[in-house]
């Protein structure tokens, strides 16, 4: 079945540094890739997404890149701040699986002040 | 709160009991989902439904059951066959192949 692998599981950076989280998906039919941020005890919330017809998308300090050939996509956070500390999940969705989203195992990001 | 509501927020289950978790949305979304979250294991799909009166198993459906009698509602029953039900359960809904909106979650504990 479809699978999404996410690395690293934990990431610690100094405030102001960049953070990169990488994901790999298995279903070549996947065409929608969301990234969610989950703060402790709260629901996941979408921070950025990208579709398969686009290679890169940016929203202020957050960017996502997609390499369809390699089936890789990555989240880039620049100028990290303590409030960026949370668990981040990547997801993959596509026509093969209907509208279901398969998520990676998550990355716990710590931003040290 | 995003138009999708889960209840209760906390739920305690005795051994051998069935319990039902509620999920209601007023977003007019066709698709609804149930995920289970355990520490270090991300969000695992239990069941999903793309249309009323139809649903499919996800990756970890054993010990769970669902129904989709109304577009707005997708309740999840955790049966006694689920041997390790203690977890955080998240319901989500979405329109077509777009962003999924999550409920605030139900934390289920076996006592």
PDB file of N, CA, C and O in Angstrom, chain A residues 2 31-32 34 36 38 41-46 49 51 87 89 93-95 97-106, chain B residues 1-2 4 31 33 35 37 40-43 45 48 50 57 59 88 90 94 96-104 107:
ATOM      1  N   UNK A   2       0.177   2.377  -0.007  1.00  0.00           N
ATOM      2  CA  UNK A   2       0.909   3.650  -0.018  1.00  0.00           C
ATOM      3  C   UNK A   2       1.672   3.836   1.282  1.00  0.00           C
ATOM      4  O   UNK A   2       1.234   3.394   2.343  1.00  0.00           O
ATOM      5  N   UNK A  31      -0.726  13.237  -5.985  1.00  0.00           N
ATOM      6  CA  UNK A  31      -0.645  14.549  -6.639  1.00  0.00           C
ATOM      7  C   UNK A  31      -0.915  15.726  -5.705  1.00  0.00           C
ATOM      8  O   UNK A  31      -0.988  16.873  -6.140  1.00  0.00           O
ATOM      9  N   UNK A  32      -1.047  15.440  -4.420  1.00  0.00           N
ATOM     10  CA  UNK A  32      -1.293  16.517  -3.459  1.00  0.00           C
ATOM     11  C   UNK A  32      -0.507  16.222  -2.198  1.00  0.00           C
ATOM     12  O   UNK A  32      -0.585  15.122  -1.649  1.00  0.00           O
ATOM     13  N   UNK A  34       0.358  17.869   1.472  1.00  0.00           N
ATOM     14  CA  UNK A  34       0.184  18.891   2.518  1.00  0.00           C
ATOM     15  C   UNK A  34       1.208  18.730   3.634  1.00  0.00           C
ATOM     16  O   UNK A  34       1.725  17.635   3.878  1.00  0.00           O
ATOM     17  N   UNK A  36       1.436  19.674   7.799  1.00  0.00           N
ATOM     18  CA  UNK A  36       0.664  20.098   8.956  1.00  0.00           C
ATOM     19  C   UNK A  36       1.589  20.340  10.142  1.00  0.00           C
ATOM     20  O   UNK A  36       2.596  19.656  10.309  1.00  0.00           O
ATOM     21  N   UNK A  38       1.471  20.524  14.355  1.00  0.00           N
ATOM     22  CA  UNK A  38       0.643  20.170  15.505  1.00  0.00           C
ATOM     23  C   UNK A  38       1.348  20.593  16.785  1.00  0.00           C
ATOM     24  O   UNK A  38       2.421  20.073  17.107  1.00  0.00           O
ATOM     25  N   UNK A  41      -1.029  18.832  22.307  1.00  0.00           N
ATOM     26  CA  UNK A  41      -2.422  18.713  22.743  1.00  0.00           C
ATOM     27  C   UNK A  41      -3.440  19.330  21.814  1.00  0.00           C
ATOM     28  O   UNK A  41      -4.633  19.372  22.132  1.00  0.00           O
ATOM     29  N   UNK A  42      -2.992  19.800  20.643  1.00  0.00           N
ATOM     30  CA  UNK A  42      -3.921  20.469  19.729  1.00  0.00           C
ATOM     31  C   UNK A  42      -4.070  19.696  18.423  1.00  0.00           C
ATOM     32  O   UNK A  42      -3.381  18.718  18.176  1.00  0.00           O
ATOM     33  N   UNK A  43      -4.998  20.138  17.600  1.00  0.00           N
ATOM     34  CA  UNK A  43      -5.232  19.472  16.323  1.00  0.00           C
ATOM     35  C   UNK A  43      -4.172  19.880  15.310  1.00  0.00           C
ATOM     36  O   UNK A  43      -3.638  20.973  15.372  1.00  0.00           O
ATOM     37  N   UNK A  44      -3.857  19.012  14.361  1.00  0.00           N
ATOM     38  CA  UNK A  44      -2.954  19.415  13.264  1.00  0.00           C
ATOM     39  C   UNK A  44      -3.608  20.509  12.425  1.00  0.00           C
ATOM     40  O   UNK A  44      -4.814  20.459  12.165  1.00  0.00           O
ATOM     41  N   UNK A  45      -2.777  21.452  11.979  1.00  0.00           N
ATOM     42  CA  UNK A  45      -3.278  22.515  11.118  1.00  0.00           C
ATOM     43  C   UNK A  45      -2.366  22.669   9.918  1.00  0.00           C
ATOM     44  O   UNK A  45      -1.133  22.622  10.054  1.00  0.00           O
ATOM     45  N   UNK A  46      -2.966  22.863   8.763  1.00  0.00           N
ATOM     46  CA  UNK A  46      -2.216  22.993   7.520  1.00  0.00           C
ATOM     47  C   UNK A  46      -1.364  24.252   7.541  1.00  0.00           C
ATOM     48  O   UNK A  46      -1.836  25.332   7.904  1.00  0.00           O
ATOM     49  N   UNK A  49       0.881  23.591   1.346  1.00  0.00           N
ATOM     50  CA  UNK A  49       0.683  22.393   0.545  1.00  0.00           C
ATOM     51  C   UNK A  49       1.198  22.656  -0.864  1.00  0.00           C
ATOM     52  O   UNK A  49       1.426  23.800  -1.260  1.00  0.00           O
ATOM     53  N   UNK A  51       0.989  20.931  -5.086  1.00  0.00           N
ATOM     54  CA  UNK A  51       0.438  19.950  -6.014  1.00  0.00           C
ATOM     55  C   UNK A  51       1.516  19.507  -6.976  1.00  0.00           C
ATOM     56  O   UNK A  51       2.530  20.185  -7.153  1.00  0.00           O
ATOM     57  N   UNK A  87       5.284  19.526  16.317  1.00  0.00           N
ATOM     58  CA  UNK A  87       5.451  18.334  15.492  1.00  0.00           C
ATOM     59  C   UNK A  87       4.915  18.648  14.104  1.00  0.00           C
ATOM     60  O   UNK A  87       3.817  19.216  13.971  1.00  0.00           O
ATOM     61  N   UNK A  89       3.967  17.156  10.252  1.00  0.00           N
ATOM     62  CA  UNK A  89       3.623  15.961   9.495  1.00  0.00           C
ATOM     63  C   UNK A  89       3.549  16.283   8.008  1.00  0.00           C
ATOM     64  O   UNK A  89       2.929  17.289   7.615  1.00  0.00           O
ATOM     65  N   UNK A  93      -1.476  12.452  -0.993  1.00  0.00           N
ATOM     66  CA  UNK A  93      -2.829  12.058  -1.399  1.00  0.00           C
ATOM     67  C   UNK A  93      -2.872  12.014  -2.920  1.00  0.00           C
ATOM     68  O   UNK A  93      -2.191  12.779  -3.607  1.00  0.00           O
ATOM     69  N   UNK A  94      -3.690  11.122  -3.451  1.00  0.00           N
ATOM     70  CA  UNK A  94      -3.769  11.047  -4.902  1.00  0.00           C
ATOM     71  C   UNK A  94      -4.908  10.192  -5.362  1.00  0.00           C
ATOM     72  O   UNK A  94      -5.606   9.570  -4.583  1.00  0.00           O
ATOM     73  N   UNK A  95      -5.075  10.105  -6.637  1.00  0.00           N
ATOM     74  CA  UNK A  95      -6.262   9.485  -7.189  1.00  0.00           C
ATOM     75  C   UNK A  95      -6.330   7.988  -6.916  1.00  0.00           C
ATOM     76  O   UNK A  95      -7.401   7.443  -6.720  1.00  0.00           O
ATOM     77  N   UNK A  97      -5.648   6.336  -4.321  1.00  0.00           N
ATOM     78  CA  UNK A  97      -6.288   6.063  -3.043  1.00  0.00           C
ATOM     79  C   UNK A  97      -7.513   6.892  -2.810  1.00  0.00           C
ATOM     80  O   UNK A  97      -7.935   7.056  -1.659  1.00  0.00           O
ATOM     81  N   UNK A  98      -8.082   7.429  -3.848  1.00  0.00           N
ATOM     82  CA  UNK A  98      -9.205   8.325  -3.655  1.00  0.00           C
ATOM     83  C   UNK A  98      -8.732   9.585  -2.973  1.00  0.00           C
ATOM     84  O   UNK A  98      -7.653  10.085  -3.265  1.00  0.00           O
ATOM     85  N   UNK A  99      -9.499  10.056  -2.020  1.00  0.00           N
ATOM     86  CA  UNK A  99      -9.139  11.303  -1.385  1.00  0.00           C
ATOM     87  C   UNK A  99      -8.480  11.094  -0.025  1.00  0.00           C
ATOM     88  O   UNK A  99      -8.381  11.997   0.766  1.00  0.00           O
ATOM     89  N   UNK A 100      -8.001   9.902   0.270  1.00  0.00           N
ATOM     90  CA  UNK A 100      -7.394   9.704   1.579  1.00  0.00           C
ATOM     91  C   UNK A 100      -5.975  10.252   1.571  1.00  0.00           C
ATOM     92  O   UNK A 100      -5.273  10.230   0.562  1.00  0.00           O
ATOM     93  N   UNK A 101      -5.572  10.762   2.724  1.00  0.00           N
ATOM     94  CA  UNK A 101      -4.225  11.286   2.922  1.00  0.00           C
ATOM     95  C   UNK A 101      -3.464  10.342   3.829  1.00  0.00           C
ATOM     96  O   UNK A 101      -3.943   9.986   4.905  1.00  0.00           O
ATOM     97  N   UNK A 102      -2.284   9.949   3.373  1.00  0.00           N
ATOM     98  CA  UNK A 102      -1.389   9.123   4.184  1.00  0.00           C
ATOM     99  C   UNK A 102      -0.313  10.053   4.743  1.00  0.00           C
ATOM    100  O   UNK A 102       0.259  10.861   4.000  1.00  0.00           O
ATOM    101  N   UNK A 103      -0.039   9.932   6.039  1.00  0.00           N
ATOM    102  CA  UNK A 103       0.897  10.831   6.700  1.00  0.00           C
ATOM    103  C   UNK A 103       2.198  10.128   7.063  1.00  0.00           C
ATOM    104  O   UNK A 103       2.233   8.920   7.317  1.00  0.00           O
ATOM    105  N   UNK A 104       3.264  10.917   7.113  1.00  0.00           N
ATOM    106  CA  UNK A 104       4.516  10.449   7.671  1.00  0.00           C
ATOM    107  C   UNK A 104       4.414  10.360   9.188  1.00  0.00           C
ATOM    108  O   UNK A 104       3.420  10.767   9.782  1.00  0.00           O
ATOM    109  N   UNK A 105       5.470   9.838   9.806  1.00  0.00           N
ATOM    110  CA  UNK A 105       5.461   9.601  11.252  1.00  0.00           C
ATOM    111  C   UNK A 105       5.653  10.861  12.080  1.00  0.00           C
ATOM    112  O   UNK A 105       5.505  10.832  13.297  1.00  0.00           O
ATOM    113  N   UNK A 106       6.006  11.963  11.432  1.00  0.00           N
ATOM    114  CA  UNK A 106       6.136  13.226  12.145  1.00  0.00           C
ATOM    115  C   UNK A 106       7.570  13.562  12.507  1.00  0.00           C
ATOM    116  O   UNK A 106       8.418  12.682  12.676  1.00  0.00           O
TER     117      UNK A 106
ATOM    118  N   UNK B   1     -14.232  26.941  15.418  1.00  0.00           N
ATOM    119  CA  UNK B   1     -13.212  25.893  15.487  1.00  0.00           C
ATOM    120  C   UNK B   1     -13.170  25.069  14.221  1.00  0.00           C
ATOM    121  O   UNK B   1     -13.067  23.857  14.249  1.00  0.00           O
ATOM    122  N   UNK B   2     -13.246  25.703  13.063  1.00  0.00           N
ATOM    123  CA  UNK B   2     -13.024  25.009  11.807  1.00  0.00           C
ATOM    124  C   UNK B   2     -14.201  24.206  11.322  1.00  0.00           C
ATOM    125  O   UNK B   2     -14.124  23.599  10.268  1.00  0.00           O
ATOM    126  N   UNK B   4     -15.533  21.427  12.393  1.00  0.00           N
ATOM    127  CA  UNK B   4     -15.563  19.993  12.631  1.00  0.00           C
ATOM    128  C   UNK B   4     -15.387  19.764  14.125  1.00  0.00           C
ATOM    129  O   UNK B   4     -14.448  20.275  14.723  1.00  0.00           O
ATOM    130  N   UNK B  31     -15.938  13.922   2.102  1.00  0.00           N
ATOM    131  CA  UNK B  31     -15.040  12.916   2.656  1.00  0.00           C
ATOM    132  C   UNK B  31     -14.761  13.160   4.135  1.00  0.00           C
ATOM    133  O   UNK B  31     -14.556  14.287   4.566  1.00  0.00           O
ATOM    134  N   UNK B  33     -12.693  11.205   7.716  1.00  0.00           N
ATOM    135  CA  UNK B  33     -11.610  10.278   8.048  1.00  0.00           C
ATOM    136  C   UNK B  33     -11.478  10.135   9.558  1.00  0.00           C
ATOM    137  O   UNK B  33     -11.742  11.065  10.303  1.00  0.00           O
ATOM    138  N   UNK B  35      -8.320   9.026  12.184  1.00  0.00           N
ATOM    139  CA  UNK B  35      -6.923   8.698  12.376  1.00  0.00           C
ATOM    140  C   UNK B  35      -6.676   8.397  13.855  1.00  0.00           C
ATOM    141  O   UNK B  35      -7.302   8.967  14.729  1.00  0.00           O
ATOM    142  N   UNK B  37      -3.561   8.470  16.679  1.00  0.00           N
ATOM    143  CA  UNK B  37      -2.228   9.009  16.915  1.00  0.00           C
ATOM    144  C   UNK B  37      -1.644   8.426  18.182  1.00  0.00           C
ATOM    145  O   UNK B  37      -2.196   8.591  19.268  1.00  0.00           O
ATOM    146  N   UNK B  40       5.181   8.946  18.507  1.00  0.00           N
ATOM    147  CA  UNK B  40       6.217   8.468  17.600  1.00  0.00           C
ATOM    148  C   UNK B  40       5.720   7.724  16.381  1.00  0.00           C
ATOM    149  O   UNK B  40       6.533   7.233  15.599  1.00  0.00           O
ATOM    150  N   UNK B  41       4.397   7.621  16.215  1.00  0.00           N
ATOM    151  CA  UNK B  41       3.885   6.852  15.072  1.00  0.00           C
ATOM    152  C   UNK B  41       3.035   7.674  14.142  1.00  0.00           C
ATOM    153  O   UNK B  41       2.412   7.158  13.240  1.00  0.00           O
ATOM    154  N   UNK B  42       2.982   8.946  14.324  1.00  0.00           N
ATOM    155  CA  UNK B  42       2.265   9.784  13.384  1.00  0.00           C
ATOM    156  C   UNK B  42       0.769   9.540  13.388  1.00  0.00           C
ATOM    157  O   UNK B  42       0.189   9.126  14.390  1.00  0.00           O
ATOM    158  N   UNK B  43       0.165   9.767  12.250  1.00  0.00           N
ATOM    159  CA  UNK B  43      -1.282   9.659  12.090  1.00  0.00           C
ATOM    160  C   UNK B  43      -1.571   8.435  11.221  1.00  0.00           C
ATOM    161  O   UNK B  43      -1.248   8.418  10.044  1.00  0.00           O
ATOM    162  N   UNK B  45      -4.316   5.862   9.523  1.00  0.00           N
ATOM    163  CA  UNK B  45      -5.689   5.898   9.041  1.00  0.00           C
ATOM    164  C   UNK B  45      -6.454   4.657   9.482  1.00  0.00           C
ATOM    165  O   UNK B  45      -6.032   3.529   9.217  1.00  0.00           O
ATOM    166  N   UNK B  48     -12.158   5.562   6.373  1.00  0.00           N
ATOM    167  CA  UNK B  48     -12.532   6.795   5.709  1.00  0.00           C
ATOM    168  C   UNK B  48     -13.781   6.578   4.865  1.00  0.00           C
ATOM    169  O   UNK B  48     -14.111   5.442   4.502  1.00  0.00           O
ATOM    170  N   UNK B  50     -15.978   8.483   1.595  1.00  0.00           N
ATOM    171  CA  UNK B  50     -15.979   9.511   0.561  1.00  0.00           C
ATOM    172  C   UNK B  50     -17.389   9.943   0.184  1.00  0.00           C
ATOM    173  O   UNK B  50     -17.566  10.919  -0.549  1.00  0.00           O
ATOM    174  N   UNK B  57     -11.871   0.638   4.705  1.00  0.00           N
ATOM    175  CA  UNK B  57     -10.892   0.420   5.754  1.00  0.00           C
ATOM    176  C   UNK B  57      -9.600   1.155   5.416  1.00  0.00           C
ATOM    177  O   UNK B  57      -9.184   1.226   4.257  1.00  0.00           O
ATOM    178  N   UNK B  59      -5.483   1.618   7.220  1.00  0.00           N
ATOM    179  CA  UNK B  59      -4.386   0.694   7.505  1.00  0.00           C
ATOM    180  C   UNK B  59      -4.558  -0.096   8.800  1.00  0.00           C
ATOM    181  O   UNK B  59      -3.959  -1.161   8.966  1.00  0.00           O
ATOM    182  N   UNK B  88      -4.855   8.835  21.008  1.00  0.00           N
ATOM    183  CA  UNK B  88      -5.506  10.094  20.661  1.00  0.00           C
ATOM    184  C   UNK B  88      -6.150   9.902  19.291  1.00  0.00           C
ATOM    185  O   UNK B  88      -5.471   9.514  18.345  1.00  0.00           O
ATOM    186  N   UNK B  90      -8.251  11.322  16.043  1.00  0.00           N
ATOM    187  CA  UNK B  90      -8.528  12.546  15.298  1.00  0.00           C
ATOM    188  C   UNK B  90      -9.451  12.255  14.123  1.00  0.00           C
ATOM    189  O   UNK B  90      -9.222  11.330  13.350  1.00  0.00           O
ATOM    190  N   UNK B  94     -12.687  16.679   4.354  1.00  0.00           N
ATOM    191  CA  UNK B  94     -12.119  17.475   3.278  1.00  0.00           C
ATOM    192  C   UNK B  94     -13.056  17.491   2.085  1.00  0.00           C
ATOM    193  O   UNK B  94     -13.898  16.595   1.914  1.00  0.00           O
ATOM    194  N   UNK B  96     -13.005  17.222  -1.885  1.00  0.00           N
ATOM    195  CA  UNK B  96     -12.202  16.782  -3.029  1.00  0.00           C
ATOM    196  C   UNK B  96     -10.746  16.604  -2.609  1.00  0.00           C
ATOM    197  O   UNK B  96     -10.464  16.207  -1.474  1.00  0.00           O
ATOM    198  N   UNK B  97      -9.807  16.865  -3.446  1.00  0.00           N
ATOM    199  CA  UNK B  97      -8.391  16.628  -3.160  1.00  0.00           C
ATOM    200  C   UNK B  97      -7.750  17.917  -2.656  1.00  0.00           C
ATOM    201  O   UNK B  97      -6.851  18.478  -3.287  1.00  0.00           O
ATOM    202  N   UNK B  98      -8.231  18.363  -1.496  1.00  0.00           N
ATOM    203  CA  UNK B  98      -7.740  19.610  -0.913  1.00  0.00           C
ATOM    204  C   UNK B  98      -7.399  19.405   0.558  1.00  0.00           C
ATOM    205  O   UNK B  98      -7.360  18.280   1.039  1.00  0.00           O
ATOM    206  N   UNK B  99      -7.205  20.498   1.225  1.00  0.00           N
ATOM    207  CA  UNK B  99      -6.829  20.483   2.640  1.00  0.00           C
ATOM    208  C   UNK B  99      -7.832  19.710   3.496  1.00  0.00           C
ATOM    209  O   UNK B  99      -9.046  19.870   3.345  1.00  0.00           O
ATOM    210  N   UNK B 100      -7.320  18.894   4.397  1.00  0.00           N
ATOM    211  CA  UNK B 100      -8.156  18.222   5.381  1.00  0.00           C
ATOM    212  C   UNK B 100      -8.208  19.065   6.648  1.00  0.00           C
ATOM    213  O   UNK B 100      -7.195  19.579   7.098  1.00  0.00           O
ATOM    214  N   UNK B 101      -9.407  19.209   7.202  1.00  0.00           N
ATOM    215  CA  UNK B 101      -9.589  19.939   8.456  1.00  0.00           C
ATOM    216  C   UNK B 101      -9.792  18.918   9.571  1.00  0.00           C
ATOM    217  O   UNK B 101     -10.598  18.003   9.435  1.00  0.00           O
ATOM    218  N   UNK B 102      -9.072  19.129  10.664  1.00  0.00           N
ATOM    219  CA  UNK B 102      -9.144  18.188  11.768  1.00  0.00           C
ATOM    220  C   UNK B 102     -10.019  18.705  12.903  1.00  0.00           C
ATOM    221  O   UNK B 102     -10.097  19.915  13.155  1.00  0.00           O
ATOM    222  N   UNK B 103     -10.647  17.755  13.604  1.00  0.00           N
ATOM    223  CA  UNK B 103     -11.304  18.065  14.858  1.00  0.00           C
ATOM    224  C   UNK B 103     -10.264  18.216  15.951  1.00  0.00           C
ATOM    225  O   UNK B 103      -9.069  18.014  15.725  1.00  0.00           O
ATOM    226  N   UNK B 104     -10.741  18.542  17.166  1.00  0.00           N
ATOM    227  CA  UNK B 104      -9.793  18.787  18.255  1.00  0.00           C
ATOM    228  C   UNK B 104      -9.329  17.509  18.928  1.00  0.00           C
ATOM    229  O   UNK B 104      -8.478  17.540  19.815  1.00  0.00           O
ATOM    230  N   UNK B 107      -9.237  11.902  23.434  1.00  0.00           N
ATOM    231  CA  UNK B 107      -8.212  11.072  24.078  1.00  0.00           C
ATOM    232  C   UNK B 107      -8.917   9.932  24.801  1.00  0.00           C
ATOM    233  O   UNK B 107      -9.668  10.163  25.756  1.00  0.00           O
TER     234      UNK B 107
END
